Amino acid sequence: MTERISELLNEAVAGVEPAHPDPVGAVLRRRRAARRTSVLTAAVVCVGLTLGGAVAAQQLNHGPDTGVVPAAVPVPYIDGDSVVAGSVRLPIPDGWQVVTTYQPCVNPARAMVIWTAEVDRPLCRNAAVEIFHNPHTLPGGRIVHSDSEVIPGGIIIPRAQITLPGGEPGLLERDEGDPGRTPAGYYLDTTLKMPWSQSSIMFRLHRDDVGKMIASMRSAPVGAGTLALPRTAVVADFIVSDATGRVASNGFGRIRDRKAIDRVLELLREQDTVVPDPQACAGSAQGTAQLVMKPTEGVPFGTDPSPVPGPSPAPDPRDTTVVTIALGGDCQEAVSAHGGRVRFSDEALTELRTIFGIGAR
Amino acid sequence: MNNQDTGAPDFARWVTARYPALVRYGTLLTGDRGHGEDLTQESLVKTHRAWRRLHPDGDPEAYTRQVMARAAWRLGCRLWRGEVPAAAPPDRPAGGDAYDHRDTADAVLTAIRALPAGQRVVLVLRYWAGLTESEIATQLGCSTGTVKSRASRAITALRRADGPLAEAFAHAASDASG
């Protein structure tokens, strides 16, 4: 029933287009009209307005500088000739069909499925592209070092941090080598997670075609600023992988010590050189370091309460905070899944490695 | 129109890019495209006012959506009750079966427009924006109990056997059982 209501609401506005041809002009005219009213009011209550203005000015000067992502992003939807997932637009290739969970498709190899409901599988099975609304911050992926005593249960290989056209950060699964086909004739899947847009896209395509499709995407990110971080955490994991996705046996660590965690958060907050969208440059040729901070332990995946600071609207209050760092070269930058992207210094990276004991074992 | 007046070219670019999506959101919050666009523009005035602290280091979209939701929650029943703007006058008098020849989209908008503003806003935040009850309560500044009761009443109203969406829900039920 919940899914049906969501579908009906989506359907109700799918065809809605603004009537106003110049929205910017309309907004500014309203603003000027509001200003005129304010001036008239000021003549009557100038003393009160002066005091109020002083307060307002103080608030403006004290503007937040932390990057934030929207508190909630709608389920992906079709808008003209694109699928919109948060701040990202994925053009629909000519001749392709876009369906939702309960709709069949003619040719799965040229179909996109928008998951509008939680089901085991959509009616259009093995579609070349599947698009998900995904508010959780943990990107998921392949598990290695499952016999580790440092992080029992193993670690998930950090994905490559990439930059989508327009500046939106994406986390792309590393290439596992030859992109062979499954017995059914489909390519193995590759998933792109877009934390700021709370969405992910699974491609069942040859790697070259995945690259082309990602290159065709457009984005208008809304998470710029310094890193959105939790106030504190009870456990933090740090995992470092090279550009091939290899994680050395001494390439990861876990800490629970409160002072150490506080120092990690302090280090992250000290990184205050914000990367504007046009200057973002992280790519899949770089290694990745991933910092996962959880507010509690021993609760099922995706249900932990969030330690995200109050002023930052969290994508989901149960989410863990994940900070991903693209390593090396002139483009060492860190992205928080809750918003914010900054340049990351070599000194801070070295200290993180020391705190987590990486390279020491 | 100088840069100071526009609040910087960034504001214009951002509005141009996000305006259609915001109008859709406003349409759901008000149940009407005209009111939705009006709500969007009014909210964007506030965004323009706050632009210096929202860009480039903030989140203008989240700010605007919150302004829209709160405005619809507070003002919807007071200013827009009973008034439905249209691009053109109707070509025939109202009467007969109001839902003849309407597609599902029209039926849904008609149904949610008939809801009290509070129920409509909670419905949209819960089932379209995907917020939890506590998140909605925080955003609207009300209790979780209020959110629950408004959502429950909205669903009950939409599922009414003699309502415009009865057929749509019947299809959903038969699809699920089939």
Coordinates of C-alpha atoms in Angstrom, one line a residue, chain A residues 142 173-179 188-189 207:
Chain A
R142 CA 32.9 -7.2 -1.8
E173 CA 32.8 -0.5 -7.6
R174 CA 36.3 -1.4 -8.8
D175 CA 36.8 -3.4 -11.9
E176 CA 37.1 -7.1 -11.1
G177 CA 39.0 -7.8 -14.3
D178 CA 37.5 -9.3 -17.4
P179 CA 33.9 -8.2 -17.5
L188 CA 28.3 -8.9 -14.2
D189 CA 26.9 -5.9 -12.4
R207 CA 32.7 -1.7 -18.5

